[in-house]
Coordinates of C-alpha atoms and ligand atoms in Angstrom, one line a residue:
X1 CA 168.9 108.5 82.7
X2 CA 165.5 107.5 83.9
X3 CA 163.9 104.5 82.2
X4 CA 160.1 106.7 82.6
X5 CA 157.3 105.3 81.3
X6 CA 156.0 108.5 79.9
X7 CA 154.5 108.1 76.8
X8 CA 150.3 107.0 77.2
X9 CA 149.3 103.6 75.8
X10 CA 148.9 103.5 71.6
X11 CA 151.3 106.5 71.8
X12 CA 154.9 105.5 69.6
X13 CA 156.1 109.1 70.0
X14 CA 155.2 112.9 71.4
X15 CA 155.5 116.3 69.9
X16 CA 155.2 119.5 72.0
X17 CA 155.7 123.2 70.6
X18 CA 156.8 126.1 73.2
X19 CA 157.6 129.8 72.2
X20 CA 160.0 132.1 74.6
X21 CA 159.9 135.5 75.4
X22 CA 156.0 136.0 74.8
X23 CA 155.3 139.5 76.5
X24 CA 152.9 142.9 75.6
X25 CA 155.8 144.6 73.4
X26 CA 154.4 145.9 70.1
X27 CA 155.5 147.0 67.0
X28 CA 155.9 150.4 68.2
X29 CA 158.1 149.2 71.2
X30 CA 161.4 147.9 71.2
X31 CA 160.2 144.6 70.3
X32 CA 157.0 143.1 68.7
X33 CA 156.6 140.1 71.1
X34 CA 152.9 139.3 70.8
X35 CA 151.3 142.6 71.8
X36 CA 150.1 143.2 67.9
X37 CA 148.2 140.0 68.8
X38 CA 146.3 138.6 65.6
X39 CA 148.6 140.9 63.5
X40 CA 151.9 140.2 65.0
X41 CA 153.9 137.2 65.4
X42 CA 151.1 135.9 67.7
X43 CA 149.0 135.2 64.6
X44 CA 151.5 132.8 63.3
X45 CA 150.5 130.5 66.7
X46 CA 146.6 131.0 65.4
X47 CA 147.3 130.6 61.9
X48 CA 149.3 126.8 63.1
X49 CA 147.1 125.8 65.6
X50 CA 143.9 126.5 63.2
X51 CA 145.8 124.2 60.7
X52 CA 146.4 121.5 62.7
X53 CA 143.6 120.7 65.4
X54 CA 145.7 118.3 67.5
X55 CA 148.7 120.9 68.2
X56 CA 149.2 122.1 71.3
X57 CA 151.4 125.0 72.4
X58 CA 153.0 126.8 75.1
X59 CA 153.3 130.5 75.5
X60 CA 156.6 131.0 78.0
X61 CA 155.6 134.5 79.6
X62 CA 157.7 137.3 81.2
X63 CA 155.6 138.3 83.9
X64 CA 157.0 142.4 83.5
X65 CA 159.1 142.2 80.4
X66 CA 161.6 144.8 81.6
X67 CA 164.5 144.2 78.9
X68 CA 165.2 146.9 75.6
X69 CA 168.1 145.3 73.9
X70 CA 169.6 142.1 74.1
X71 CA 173.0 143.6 74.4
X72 CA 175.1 146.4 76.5
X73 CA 174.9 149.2 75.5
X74 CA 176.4 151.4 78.5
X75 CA 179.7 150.3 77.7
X76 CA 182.2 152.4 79.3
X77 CA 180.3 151.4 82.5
X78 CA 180.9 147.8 81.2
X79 CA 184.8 148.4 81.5
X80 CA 184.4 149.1 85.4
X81 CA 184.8 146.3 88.0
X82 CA 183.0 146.4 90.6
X83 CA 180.4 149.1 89.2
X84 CA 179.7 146.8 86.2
X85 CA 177.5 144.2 88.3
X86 CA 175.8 146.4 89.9
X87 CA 174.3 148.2 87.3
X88 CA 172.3 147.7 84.4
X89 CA 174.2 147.7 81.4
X90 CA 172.0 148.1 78.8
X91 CA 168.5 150.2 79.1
X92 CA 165.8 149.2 80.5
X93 CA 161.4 149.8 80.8
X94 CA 160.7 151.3 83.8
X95 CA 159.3 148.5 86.3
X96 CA 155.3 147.9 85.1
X97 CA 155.3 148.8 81.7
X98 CA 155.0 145.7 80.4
X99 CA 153.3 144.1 83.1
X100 CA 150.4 141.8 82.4
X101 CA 147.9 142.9 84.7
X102 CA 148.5 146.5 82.9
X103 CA 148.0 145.2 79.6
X104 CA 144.3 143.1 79.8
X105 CA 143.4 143.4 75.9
X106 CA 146.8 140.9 75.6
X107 CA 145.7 138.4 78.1
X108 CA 142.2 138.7 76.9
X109 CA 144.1 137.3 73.5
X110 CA 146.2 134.7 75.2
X111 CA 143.2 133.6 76.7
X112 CA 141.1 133.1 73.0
X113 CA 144.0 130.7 71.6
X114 CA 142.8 127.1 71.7
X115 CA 145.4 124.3 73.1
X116 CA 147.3 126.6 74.2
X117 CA 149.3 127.0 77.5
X118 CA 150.8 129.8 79.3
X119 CA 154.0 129.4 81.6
X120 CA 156.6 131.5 83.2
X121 CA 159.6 132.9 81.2
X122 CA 161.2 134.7 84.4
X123 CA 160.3 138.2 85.9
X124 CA 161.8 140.7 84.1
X125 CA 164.4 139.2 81.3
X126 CA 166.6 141.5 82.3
X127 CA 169.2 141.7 85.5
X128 CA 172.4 144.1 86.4
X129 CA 176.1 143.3 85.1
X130 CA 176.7 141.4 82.0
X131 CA 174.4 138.5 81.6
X132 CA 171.8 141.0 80.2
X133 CA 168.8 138.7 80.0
X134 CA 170.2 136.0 82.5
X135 CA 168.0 137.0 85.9
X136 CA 168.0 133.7 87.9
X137 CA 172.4 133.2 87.7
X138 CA 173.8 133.3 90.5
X139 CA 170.5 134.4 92.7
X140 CA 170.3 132.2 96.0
X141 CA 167.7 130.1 96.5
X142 CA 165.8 132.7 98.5
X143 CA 166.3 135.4 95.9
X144 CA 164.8 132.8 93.1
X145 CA 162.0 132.4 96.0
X146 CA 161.2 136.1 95.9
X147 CA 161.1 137.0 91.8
X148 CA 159.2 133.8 91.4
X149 CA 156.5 134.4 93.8
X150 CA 156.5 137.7 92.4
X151 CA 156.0 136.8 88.9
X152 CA 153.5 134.6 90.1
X153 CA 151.5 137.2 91.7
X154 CA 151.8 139.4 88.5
X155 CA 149.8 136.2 86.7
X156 CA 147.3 136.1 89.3
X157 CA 146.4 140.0 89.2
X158 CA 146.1 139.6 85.6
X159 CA 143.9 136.8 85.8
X160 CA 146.1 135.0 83.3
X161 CA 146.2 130.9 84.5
X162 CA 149.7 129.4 84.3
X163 CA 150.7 125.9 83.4
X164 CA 153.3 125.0 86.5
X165 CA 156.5 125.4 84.9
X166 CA 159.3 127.5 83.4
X167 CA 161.6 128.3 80.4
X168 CA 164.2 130.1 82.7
X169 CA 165.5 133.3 80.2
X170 CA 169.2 131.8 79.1
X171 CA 168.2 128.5 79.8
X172 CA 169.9 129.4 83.0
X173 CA 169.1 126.5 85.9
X174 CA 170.5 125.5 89.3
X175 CA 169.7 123.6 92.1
X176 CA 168.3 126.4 93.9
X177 CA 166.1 127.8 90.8
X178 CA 165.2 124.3 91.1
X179 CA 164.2 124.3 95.0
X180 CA 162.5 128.0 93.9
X181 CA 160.6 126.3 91.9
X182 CA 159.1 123.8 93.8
X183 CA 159.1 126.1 96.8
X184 CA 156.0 128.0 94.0
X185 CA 154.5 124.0 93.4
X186 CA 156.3 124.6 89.7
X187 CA 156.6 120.9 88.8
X188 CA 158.3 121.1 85.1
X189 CA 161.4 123.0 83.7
X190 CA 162.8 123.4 80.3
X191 CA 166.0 124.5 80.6
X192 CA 167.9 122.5 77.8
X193 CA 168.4 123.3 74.5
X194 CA 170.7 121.3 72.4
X195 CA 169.8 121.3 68.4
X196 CA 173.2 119.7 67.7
X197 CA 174.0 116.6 69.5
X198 CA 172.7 113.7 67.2
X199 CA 170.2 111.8 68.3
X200 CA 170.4 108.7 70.1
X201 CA 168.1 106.9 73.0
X202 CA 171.0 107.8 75.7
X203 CA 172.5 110.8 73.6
X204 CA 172.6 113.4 76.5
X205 CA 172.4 117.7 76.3
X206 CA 175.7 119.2 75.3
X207 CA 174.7 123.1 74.3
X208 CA 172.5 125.8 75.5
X209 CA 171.4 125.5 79.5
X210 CA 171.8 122.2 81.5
X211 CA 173.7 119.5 80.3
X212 CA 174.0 115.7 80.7
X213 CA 170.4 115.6 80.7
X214 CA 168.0 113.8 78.1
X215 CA 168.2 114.3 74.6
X216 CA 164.7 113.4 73.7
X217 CA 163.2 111.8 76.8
X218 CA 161.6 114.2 80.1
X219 CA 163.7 113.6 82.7
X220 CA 163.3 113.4 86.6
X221 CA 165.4 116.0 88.0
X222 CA 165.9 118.2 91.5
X223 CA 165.8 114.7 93.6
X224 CA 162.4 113.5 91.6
X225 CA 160.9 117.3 92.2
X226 CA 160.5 118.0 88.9
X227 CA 160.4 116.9 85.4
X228 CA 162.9 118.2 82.9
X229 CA 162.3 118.8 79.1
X230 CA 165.0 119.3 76.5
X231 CA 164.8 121.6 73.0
X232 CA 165.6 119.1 70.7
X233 CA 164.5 121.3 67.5
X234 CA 164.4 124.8 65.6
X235 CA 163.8 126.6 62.7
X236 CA 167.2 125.4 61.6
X237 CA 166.8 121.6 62.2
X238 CA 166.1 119.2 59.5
X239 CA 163.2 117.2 59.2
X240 CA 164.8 114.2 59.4
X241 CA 165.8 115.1 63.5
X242 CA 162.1 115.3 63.8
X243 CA 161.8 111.5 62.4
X244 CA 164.9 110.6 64.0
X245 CA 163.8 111.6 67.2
X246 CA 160.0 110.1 66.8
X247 CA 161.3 106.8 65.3
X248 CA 163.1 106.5 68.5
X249 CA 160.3 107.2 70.8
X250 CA 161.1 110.6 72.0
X251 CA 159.6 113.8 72.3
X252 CA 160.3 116.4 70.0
X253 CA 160.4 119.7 71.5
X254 CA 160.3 122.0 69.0
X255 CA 160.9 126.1 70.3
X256 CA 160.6 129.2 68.1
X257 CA 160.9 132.7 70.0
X258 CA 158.2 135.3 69.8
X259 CA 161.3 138.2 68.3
X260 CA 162.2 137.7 65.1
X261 CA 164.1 141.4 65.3
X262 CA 165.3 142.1 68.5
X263 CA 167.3 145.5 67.5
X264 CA 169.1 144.2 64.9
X265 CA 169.8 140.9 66.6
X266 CA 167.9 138.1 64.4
X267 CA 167.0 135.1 65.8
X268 CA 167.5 131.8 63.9
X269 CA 164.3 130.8 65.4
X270 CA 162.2 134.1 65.6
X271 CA 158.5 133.4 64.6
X272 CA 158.1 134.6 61.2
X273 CA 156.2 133.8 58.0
X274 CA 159.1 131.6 57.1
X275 CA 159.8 129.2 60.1
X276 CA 155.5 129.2 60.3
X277 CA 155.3 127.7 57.0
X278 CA 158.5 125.3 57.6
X279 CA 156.5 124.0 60.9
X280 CA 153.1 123.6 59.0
X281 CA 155.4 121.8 56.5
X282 CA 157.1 119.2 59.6
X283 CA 153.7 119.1 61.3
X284 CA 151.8 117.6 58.0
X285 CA 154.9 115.4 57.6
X286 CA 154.9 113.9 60.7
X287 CA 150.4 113.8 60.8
X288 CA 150.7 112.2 57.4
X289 CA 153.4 109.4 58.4
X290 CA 152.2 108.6 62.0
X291 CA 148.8 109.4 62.3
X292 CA 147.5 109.2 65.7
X293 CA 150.5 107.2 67.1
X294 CA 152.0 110.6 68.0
X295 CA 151.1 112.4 71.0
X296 CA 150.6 116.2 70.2
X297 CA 150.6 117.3 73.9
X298 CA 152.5 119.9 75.9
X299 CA 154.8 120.1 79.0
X300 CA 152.5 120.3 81.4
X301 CA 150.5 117.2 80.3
X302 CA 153.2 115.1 79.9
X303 CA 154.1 116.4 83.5
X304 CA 150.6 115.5 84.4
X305 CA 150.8 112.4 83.3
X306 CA 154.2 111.6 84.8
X307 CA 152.9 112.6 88.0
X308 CA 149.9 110.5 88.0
X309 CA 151.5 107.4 86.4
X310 CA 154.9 107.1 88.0
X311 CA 155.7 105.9 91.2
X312 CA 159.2 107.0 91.9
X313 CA 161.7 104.4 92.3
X314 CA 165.0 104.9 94.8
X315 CA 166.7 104.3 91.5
X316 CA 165.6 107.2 89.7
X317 CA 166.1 109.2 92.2
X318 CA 169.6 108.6 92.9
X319 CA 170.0 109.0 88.6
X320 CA 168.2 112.2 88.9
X321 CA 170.6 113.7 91.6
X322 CA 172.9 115.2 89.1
X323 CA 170.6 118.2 88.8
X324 CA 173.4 120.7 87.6
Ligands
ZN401 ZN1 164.0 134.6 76.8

């Protein structure tokens, strides 16, 4: 682990708030996933970030949200080797549908939140063969190249500015989604989510995504080229991991996903009334008990900061070549 000195001076602690899966779907598509904007799940975000001026939060954004159901449905194809990674085994939006340069009312809305950041959350959310929503496993280097530059480009017809990183869909990394991304000058990944191990300063990832990585601390990954952040917290956590985790200088990275209801598949941490009024609950805890100790910032600041503060060490660097 990296002894970073990545918290500003004054600052005991950091809190940042990132939400997967963020696309155009609405209420009259497979999935509401922010396209009913102020009405849908989206209006959660406003309603917290109107409630508490210091959060920030990060929208992770599927640049043509191609993905229907969450599971395989074309399951006699399923039985077949060979055939069954090559094609898609559950259905699919025709390429464009959801594509963000198609859809400018939504990005007008992303655009209006305050504090808030957009990233990427992969191209499509969807690939051939089993891993359903998996699209970077397995892809070489160049492949990762390709979809990302292509996502990218998809952000920049839209007109939609992106924070440089990614949530990778599945929390799937390797070392070359990891040279994809800095190939794109992506400098921060969140590809971690562990909302079990206990928390300790060295207690290390051991769940979703990569693991042996930071707990609570960003951590220098990919041979220093990028910064790594870790899930530490959900609709399902206690508030005491959030005081846990600040009392021991960390950053709580607290996730929710924009699908409550993804065809009958509920998500533990989907953004709903519910988990909204939890968080409002956990953020006036923690505004009430450490004031402005706590650094309510996002990925990409804490990124920014890293970047401008840190001079690498050949120390770190060797530490940070276990990048999965
Ligand atoms: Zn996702």
């Amino acid at each position: 682990m990296t002894a970073l000195n990545w918290l500003p001076p004054g600052k005991k602690a950091a809190v940042c708030f990132t939400i997967d899966d963020v696309h155009p779907g609405k209420s009259s598509d497979a999935y509401e996933a922010g396209g009913d904007l102020a009405s849908g799940a989206l209006g959660h975000v406003a309603w917290l970030l109107d409630r508490h001026p210091q959060l920030q939060t990060t929208l992770f954004v599927t640049a043509d949200w191609r993905e229907i159901n969450p599971a395989i449905t074309r399951r006699s194809l399923a039985k077949l080797p060979f055939i069954r990674d090559r094609v898609f085994l559950s259905d699919i939006l025709p390429a464009g549908t959801m594509r963000l340069d198609r859809h400018p009312g939504f990005v007008a809305y992303l655009k209006s939140l305050p504090r808030t950041d957009v990233a990427l959350h992969g191209l499509y959310h969807v690939r051939k063969g089993p891993h359903i929503a998996t699209e970077f496993l397995d892809r070489s280097r160049a492949e990762c190249t390709a979809m990302l530059a292509e996502a990218i480009s998809i952000f920049r017809k839209a007109d939609l500015p992106y924070a440089p990183g990614m949530c990778p869909p599945s929390w799937a990394f390797s070392s070359d989604l990891g040279e994809a991304m800095v190939a794109n000058d992506l400098t921060f990944v969140a590809s971690a989510r562990d909302i079990r191990t206990a928390i300790a300063p060295d207690a290390m990832t051991a769940m979703s995504g990569l693991r042996g990585v930071s707990l609570i601390y960003p951590e220098i990954i990919q041979q220093g080229k990028l910064i790594h952040f870790t899930t530490n917290f959900q609709a399902t956590s206690s508030l005491d991991r959030a005081i846990e985790i600040v009392e021991m200088n960390g950053l709580l990275a607290i996730k929710a996903h924009i699908i409550k209801n993804g065809c009958g598949h509920i998500a533990l941490d989907g953004l709903d009334e519910l988990y909204r009024n939890y968080l409002d609950l956990v953020f006036s805890e923690l505004e009430q008990r450490y004031g402005n100790s706590l650094w309510w910032t996002s990925m990409a600041e804490i990124t920014a900061h890293i970047n401008t503060t840190h001079q690498p060490q050949t120390e770190d660097l060797e530490l940070a070549a276990h990048d999965a």
